[in-house]
């Protein structure tokens, strides 16, 4: 898990805990003038004092502690009878602490972590799609067999991540053949496995390069940091971005060079020949080298076919 994202998730859970306590205190303020409430509260205080005194005098407190448990139980029942909720916590497994008694992370923290990871990764710009949503098997189209093999292969890629057979994936295909769904399924699965993903369109990438190029040298690193450090970088629709002179190709080359030992996934509508015509030979060779799985998605528009 990424420590920065995990700490952000923990801060959200802490805030949740604070809000739940505040909500509960407000609910109690509606009933804390009731005589039954006042008596039960006073009984607990009196017994707690008795325990403290017994401890100071080195006396056995077992019986008093037993009484205390019963008094607290009675008090909780009275509170509910008077109209207070049993709990205001969002997660009753951990009472919004984020961790369980055995020290492991509670599922509520993991859930917030994954949600944050998705938001920070940019993957939320894609339609939400996971391998579980894949219904290729039910399709009635010519590319069904190839798509089935492709999903199996991509599932293997994410299951083995980062120790995959190849580092990069180049996904070539026209609009509507299912590239976005596949990108989304891969990205979501990698995030669920606790790795960092950075998704952006080639258009956004080109804008980012421009910002980097025109910013102050001291602060500009912020624009490319996440691209360089993400475990998986996804560049969608390569070929639709404007080629800015001395910027787009040069920085794209640098990013791919910096990420040579990391994983990068690129989708494009362009054929390899079109890529060759548009990009430097060095860039195209990086996109199609033996560390890359080049996938050609052919066929009719799945969105129409489904
Ligand atoms: Zn929890």
Short mmCIF file of C-alpha atoms and ligand atoms in Angstrom, two decimals:
data_model
loop_
_atom_site.label_atom_id
_atom_site.label_comp_id
_atom_site.label_asym_id
_atom_site.label_seq_id
_atom_site.Cartn_x
_atom_site.Cartn_y
_atom_site.Cartn_z
CA UNK A 1 0.00 0.00 0.00
CA UNK A 2 1.12 3.52 -0.77
CA UNK A 3 1.93 5.22 2.56
CA UNK A 4 0.79 8.71 1.51
CA UNK A 5 -2.61 7.41 0.36
CA UNK A 6 -2.90 5.16 3.43
CA UNK A 7 -2.30 8.14 5.75
CA UNK A 8 -4.93 10.16 3.88
CA UNK A 9 -7.37 7.24 4.28
CA UNK A 10 -6.58 7.06 8.01
CA UNK A 11 -7.22 10.81 8.35
CA UNK A 12 -10.65 10.35 6.71
CA UNK A 13 -11.49 7.52 9.14
CA UNK A 14 -10.33 9.66 12.12
CA UNK A 15 -12.60 12.46 10.93
CA UNK A 16 -15.44 9.94 10.59
CA UNK A 17 -14.81 8.85 14.20
CA UNK A 18 -14.86 12.46 15.45
CA UNK A 19 -18.12 13.19 13.60
CA UNK A 20 -19.73 10.00 14.93
CA UNK A 21 -18.80 10.94 18.51
CA UNK A 22 -20.20 14.43 17.97
CA UNK A 23 -23.43 13.01 16.54
CA UNK A 24 -23.76 10.65 19.48
CA UNK A 25 -23.10 13.42 22.02
CA UNK A 26 -25.84 15.47 20.35
CA UNK A 27 -28.29 12.53 20.57
CA UNK A 28 -27.44 12.10 24.27
CA UNK A 29 -27.98 15.80 24.93
CA UNK A 30 -31.66 15.20 24.08
CA UNK A 31 -32.12 12.67 26.90
CA UNK A 32 -29.51 13.46 29.56
CA UNK A 33 -32.02 15.38 31.75
CA UNK A 34 -34.19 12.30 32.14
CA UNK A 35 -34.17 10.99 35.79
CA UNK A 36 -33.54 7.39 34.64
CA UNK A 37 -30.53 8.55 32.65
CA UNK A 38 -29.19 10.68 35.53
CA UNK A 39 -29.54 7.80 38.02
CA UNK A 40 -27.86 5.22 35.77
CA UNK A 41 -25.05 7.66 35.01
CA UNK A 42 -24.59 8.44 38.72
CA UNK A 43 -24.55 4.72 39.66
CA UNK A 44 -21.68 4.13 37.22
CA UNK A 45 -19.69 7.10 38.56
CA UNK A 46 -20.22 5.96 42.16
CA UNK A 47 -19.07 2.42 41.31
CA UNK A 48 -16.05 3.71 39.33
CA UNK A 49 -15.01 5.76 42.37
CA UNK A 50 -15.39 2.67 44.55
CA UNK A 51 -13.08 0.76 42.18
CA UNK A 52 -10.48 3.56 42.36
CA UNK A 53 -10.64 3.58 46.16
CA UNK A 54 -10.31 -0.23 46.31
CA UNK A 55 -7.29 -0.09 44.01
CA UNK A 56 -5.65 2.56 46.24
CA UNK A 57 -6.19 0.27 49.25
CA UNK A 58 -4.85 -2.79 47.43
CA UNK A 59 -8.26 -4.50 47.69
CA UNK A 60 -9.76 -6.99 45.23
CA UNK A 61 -11.87 -5.14 42.63
CA UNK A 62 -13.23 -8.16 40.75
CA UNK A 63 -16.74 -7.92 42.21
CA UNK A 64 -16.95 -4.14 41.67
CA UNK A 65 -15.77 -4.53 38.08
CA UNK A 66 -18.46 -7.14 37.52
CA UNK A 67 -21.05 -4.69 38.89
CA UNK A 68 -19.63 -2.02 36.57
CA UNK A 69 -20.17 -4.19 33.48
CA UNK A 70 -23.82 -4.71 34.48
CA UNK A 71 -24.32 -1.01 35.23
CA UNK A 72 -22.89 -0.02 31.83
CA UNK A 73 -25.09 -2.61 30.13
CA UNK A 74 -28.17 -1.27 31.97
CA UNK A 75 -27.20 2.31 31.12
CA UNK A 76 -26.90 1.43 27.42
CA UNK A 77 -30.34 -0.19 27.49
CA UNK A 78 -31.83 2.87 29.19
CA UNK A 79 -30.27 5.17 26.60
CA UNK A 80 -31.83 3.16 23.76
CA UNK A 81 -35.20 3.03 25.57
CA UNK A 82 -35.10 6.81 25.92
CA UNK A 83 -34.55 7.15 22.15
CA UNK A 84 -30.77 7.38 21.67
CA UNK A 85 -29.26 5.30 18.85
CA UNK A 86 -27.16 2.28 19.89
CA UNK A 87 -24.23 3.71 17.99
CA UNK A 88 -23.48 6.54 15.60
CA UNK A 89 -20.43 4.87 14.08
CA UNK A 90 -20.30 4.39 10.33
CA UNK A 91 -18.49 1.08 10.78
CA UNK A 92 -19.67 -1.04 13.67
CA UNK A 93 -16.86 -3.56 13.14
CA UNK A 94 -14.17 -1.11 14.30
CA UNK A 95 -16.25 1.82 15.68
CA UNK A 96 -14.52 4.02 13.10
CA UNK A 97 -11.03 3.34 14.41
CA UNK A 98 -9.87 1.87 11.09
CA UNK A 99 -8.28 -1.13 12.76
CA UNK A 100 -9.56 -4.26 14.48
CA UNK A 101 -8.60 -5.56 17.92
CA UNK A 102 -6.00 -7.88 16.37
CA UNK A 103 -4.26 -4.84 14.82
CA UNK A 104 -5.22 -5.53 11.20
CA UNK A 105 -6.78 -2.85 9.00
CA UNK A 106 -10.57 -2.85 9.03
CA UNK A 107 -12.32 -3.27 5.68
CA UNK A 108 -13.71 0.30 6.02
CA UNK A 109 -10.14 1.68 5.92
CA UNK A 110 -9.24 -0.54 2.96
CA UNK A 111 -12.35 0.65 1.15
CA UNK A 112 -11.48 4.33 1.69
CA UNK A 113 -7.90 3.57 0.60
CA UNK A 114 -9.08 2.07 -2.70
CA UNK A 115 -11.54 4.89 -3.32
CA UNK A 116 -8.79 7.47 -2.76
CA UNK A 117 -6.42 5.49 -4.98
CA UNK A 118 -9.01 5.50 -7.74
CA UNK A 119 -9.62 9.24 -7.41
CA UNK A 120 -5.92 10.14 -7.30
CA UNK A 121 -5.12 7.78 -10.18
CA UNK A 122 -7.54 9.52 -12.55
CA UNK A 123 -9.15 6.13 -13.30
CA UNK A 124 -12.56 7.57 -12.35
CA UNK A 125 -12.50 9.33 -15.74
CA UNK A 126 -12.96 5.90 -17.32
CA UNK A 127 -16.28 4.02 -17.18
CA UNK A 128 -16.17 1.90 -14.02
CA UNK A 129 -15.51 -1.63 -15.21
CA UNK A 130 -13.86 -4.62 -13.55
CA UNK A 131 -12.94 -8.11 -14.68
CA UNK A 132 -16.06 -9.29 -12.84
CA UNK A 133 -18.19 -7.08 -15.13
CA UNK A 134 -16.72 -8.72 -18.21
CA UNK A 135 -19.47 -10.33 -20.27
CA UNK A 136 -17.41 -11.21 -23.32
CA UNK A 137 -18.57 -14.82 -23.02
CA UNK A 138 -22.16 -13.72 -23.68
CA UNK A 139 -21.31 -11.66 -26.76
CA UNK A 140 -22.42 -12.79 -30.15
CA UNK A 141 -19.74 -11.40 -32.40
CA UNK A 142 -16.81 -12.49 -34.51
CA UNK A 143 -14.17 -11.30 -32.05
CA UNK A 144 -15.64 -13.22 -29.07
CA UNK A 145 -12.84 -15.85 -28.98
CA UNK A 146 -10.07 -13.28 -29.29
CA UNK A 147 -11.62 -11.08 -26.61
CA UNK A 148 -11.97 -14.05 -24.26
CA UNK A 149 -8.26 -14.86 -24.74
CA UNK A 150 -7.39 -11.20 -24.30
CA UNK A 151 -9.29 -10.87 -21.00
CA UNK A 152 -7.67 -14.07 -19.73
CA UNK A 153 -4.25 -12.71 -20.67
CA UNK A 154 -4.93 -9.31 -19.04
CA UNK A 155 -6.23 -11.01 -15.92
CA UNK A 156 -2.96 -12.95 -15.76
CA UNK A 157 -1.03 -9.69 -16.20
CA UNK A 158 -2.72 -8.08 -13.19
CA UNK A 159 -2.59 -11.26 -11.08
CA UNK A 160 1.20 -11.46 -11.57
CA UNK A 161 1.79 -7.71 -11.32
CA UNK A 162 4.54 -6.44 -11.05
CA UNK A 163 6.30 -9.71 -11.96
CA UNK A 164 4.69 -9.88 -15.39
CA UNK A 165 5.98 -11.52 -18.56
CA UNK A 166 6.17 -8.09 -20.25
CA UNK A 167 6.34 -4.57 -18.82
CA UNK A 168 4.19 -2.71 -21.28
CA UNK A 169 0.96 -3.11 -23.18
CA UNK A 170 0.15 -1.30 -26.41
CA UNK A 171 -3.55 -1.61 -27.16
CA UNK A 172 -4.38 -0.78 -30.77
CA UNK A 173 -7.96 -0.52 -31.97
CA UNK A 174 -10.65 1.74 -33.32
CA UNK A 175 -13.18 3.57 -31.15
CA UNK A 176 -15.78 1.26 -29.60
CA UNK A 177 -13.92 -2.05 -29.71
CA UNK A 178 -13.65 -2.17 -25.91
CA UNK A 179 -10.32 -0.48 -25.14
CA UNK A 180 -11.72 1.71 -22.34
CA UNK A 181 -13.35 -1.25 -20.57
CA UNK A 182 -10.13 -3.22 -20.75
CA UNK A 183 -8.06 -0.28 -19.43
CA UNK A 184 -10.56 0.21 -16.61
CA UNK A 185 -10.57 -3.49 -15.66
CA UNK A 186 -6.76 -3.60 -15.56
CA UNK A 187 -6.46 -0.31 -13.64
CA UNK A 188 -9.09 -1.24 -11.04
CA UNK A 189 -7.57 -4.67 -10.48
CA UNK A 190 -4.06 -3.25 -10.03
CA UNK A 191 -5.41 -0.66 -7.54
CA UNK A 192 -7.28 -3.39 -5.63
CA UNK A 193 -3.99 -5.25 -5.34
CA UNK A 194 -2.52 -2.20 -3.57
CA UNK A 195 -0.37 -0.78 -6.40
CA UNK A 196 -0.43 2.81 -7.60
CA UNK A 197 -1.91 3.63 -10.98
CA UNK A 198 -1.86 6.89 -12.92
CA UNK A 199 -4.34 7.21 -15.76
CA UNK A 200 -4.59 10.12 -18.18
CA UNK A 201 -5.50 10.80 -21.76
CA UNK A 202 -2.74 11.64 -24.21
CA UNK A 203 -4.37 15.05 -24.54
CA UNK A 204 -4.07 15.69 -20.78
CA UNK A 205 -0.53 14.34 -20.90
CA UNK A 206 0.44 16.83 -23.59
CA UNK A 207 -1.04 19.67 -21.47
CA UNK A 208 0.92 18.42 -18.48
CA UNK A 209 4.13 18.48 -20.51
CA UNK A 210 3.37 22.07 -21.52
CA UNK A 211 2.79 23.07 -17.87
CA UNK A 212 6.02 21.38 -16.86
CA UNK A 213 7.95 23.06 -19.67
CA UNK A 214 6.66 26.55 -18.84
CA UNK A 215 6.85 26.33 -15.03
CA UNK A 216 9.49 27.37 -12.57
CA UNK A 217 12.27 24.80 -12.30
CA UNK A 218 11.79 24.55 -8.51
CA UNK A 219 8.12 23.61 -8.60
CA UNK A 220 7.57 21.92 -11.96
CA UNK A 221 8.48 18.42 -10.74
CA UNK A 222 4.94 18.19 -9.26
CA UNK A 223 3.48 17.82 -12.76
CA UNK A 224 5.41 14.70 -13.70
CA UNK A 225 6.11 13.07 -10.32
CA UNK A 226 3.04 10.83 -10.30
CA UNK A 227 3.67 9.78 -13.92
CA UNK A 228 7.20 8.71 -13.14
CA UNK A 229 6.52 6.99 -9.83
CA UNK A 230 3.21 5.18 -10.49
CA UNK A 231 3.53 1.41 -10.59
CA UNK A 232 1.35 1.46 -13.70
CA UNK A 233 1.01 4.45 -16.02
CA UNK A 234 -1.91 4.37 -18.46
CA UNK A 235 -1.92 6.74 -21.43
CA UNK A 236 -5.24 6.64 -23.24
CA UNK A 237 -5.84 7.58 -26.88
CA UNK A 238 -2.26 8.23 -27.92
CA UNK A 239 -2.42 10.08 -31.22
CA UNK A 240 -5.29 12.42 -30.32
CA UNK A 241 -3.02 14.92 -28.54
CA UNK A 242 -1.53 17.99 -30.22
CA UNK A 243 2.18 17.62 -30.96
CA UNK A 244 3.73 20.71 -29.40
CA UNK A 245 7.11 21.57 -30.87
CA UNK A 246 10.05 20.70 -28.59
CA UNK A 247 7.61 19.49 -25.90
CA UNK A 248 5.28 16.56 -26.62
CA UNK A 249 7.69 14.12 -28.26
CA UNK A 250 10.69 15.13 -26.16
CA UNK A 251 8.92 14.73 -22.80
CA UNK A 252 7.10 11.57 -23.90
CA UNK A 253 10.47 10.09 -24.75
CA UNK A 254 11.83 11.15 -21.32
CA UNK A 255 8.83 9.68 -19.45
CA UNK A 256 9.12 6.34 -21.29
CA UNK A 257 12.87 6.35 -20.68
CA UNK A 258 12.43 7.04 -16.94
CA UNK A 259 9.84 4.26 -16.72
CA UNK A 260 11.92 1.65 -18.46
CA UNK A 261 11.75 -0.70 -15.46
CA UNK A 262 8.14 0.09 -14.62
CA UNK A 263 4.85 -0.80 -16.30
CA UNK A 264 3.12 1.35 -18.89
CA UNK A 265 -0.11 0.71 -20.77
CA UNK A 266 -1.00 2.73 -23.84
CA UNK A 267 -4.12 2.71 -25.99
CA UNK A 268 -4.29 4.18 -29.46
CA UNK A 269 -6.47 4.31 -32.55
CA UNK A 270 -3.34 4.45 -34.69
CA UNK A 271 -1.72 1.48 -36.41
CA UNK A 272 2.00 0.82 -35.88
CA UNK A 273 2.61 2.39 -39.32
CA UNK A 274 0.67 5.52 -38.25
CA UNK A 275 2.62 5.64 -34.98
CA UNK A 276 5.85 5.47 -36.96
CA UNK A 277 4.74 8.40 -39.08
CA UNK A 278 3.70 10.53 -36.08
CA UNK A 279 6.32 9.77 -33.43
CA UNK A 280 10.10 9.53 -33.32
CA UNK A 281 11.56 6.13 -34.17
CA UNK A 282 12.99 5.98 -30.63
CA UNK A 283 9.53 6.39 -29.10
CA UNK A 284 7.87 3.85 -31.40
CA UNK A 285 10.61 1.32 -30.75
CA UNK A 286 10.00 1.74 -27.01
CA UNK A 287 6.27 1.23 -27.58
CA UNK A 288 6.74 -1.92 -29.62
CA UNK A 289 9.91 -3.54 -28.22
CA UNK A 290 10.18 -7.05 -26.83
CA UNK A 291 9.11 -5.87 -23.36
CA UNK A 292 5.77 -4.83 -24.82
CA UNK A 293 2.69 -6.88 -25.54
CA UNK A 294 1.24 -5.29 -28.69
CA UNK A 295 -2.46 -6.10 -28.87
CA UNK A 296 -4.54 -5.42 -31.93
CA UNK A 297 -8.26 -5.15 -31.17
CA UNK A 298 -10.19 -5.63 -34.38
CA UNK A 299 -13.84 -5.91 -35.17
CA UNK A 300 -17.07 -4.08 -35.08
CA UNK A 301 -18.22 -1.63 -32.46
CA UNK A 302 -18.99 -3.65 -29.31
CA UNK A 303 -21.14 -0.88 -27.92
CA UNK A 304 -23.49 -1.33 -30.88
CA UNK A 305 -23.21 -5.10 -30.90
CA UNK A 306 -24.03 -5.70 -27.23
ZN1 LIG B 1 -14.19 -0.39 10.22
#
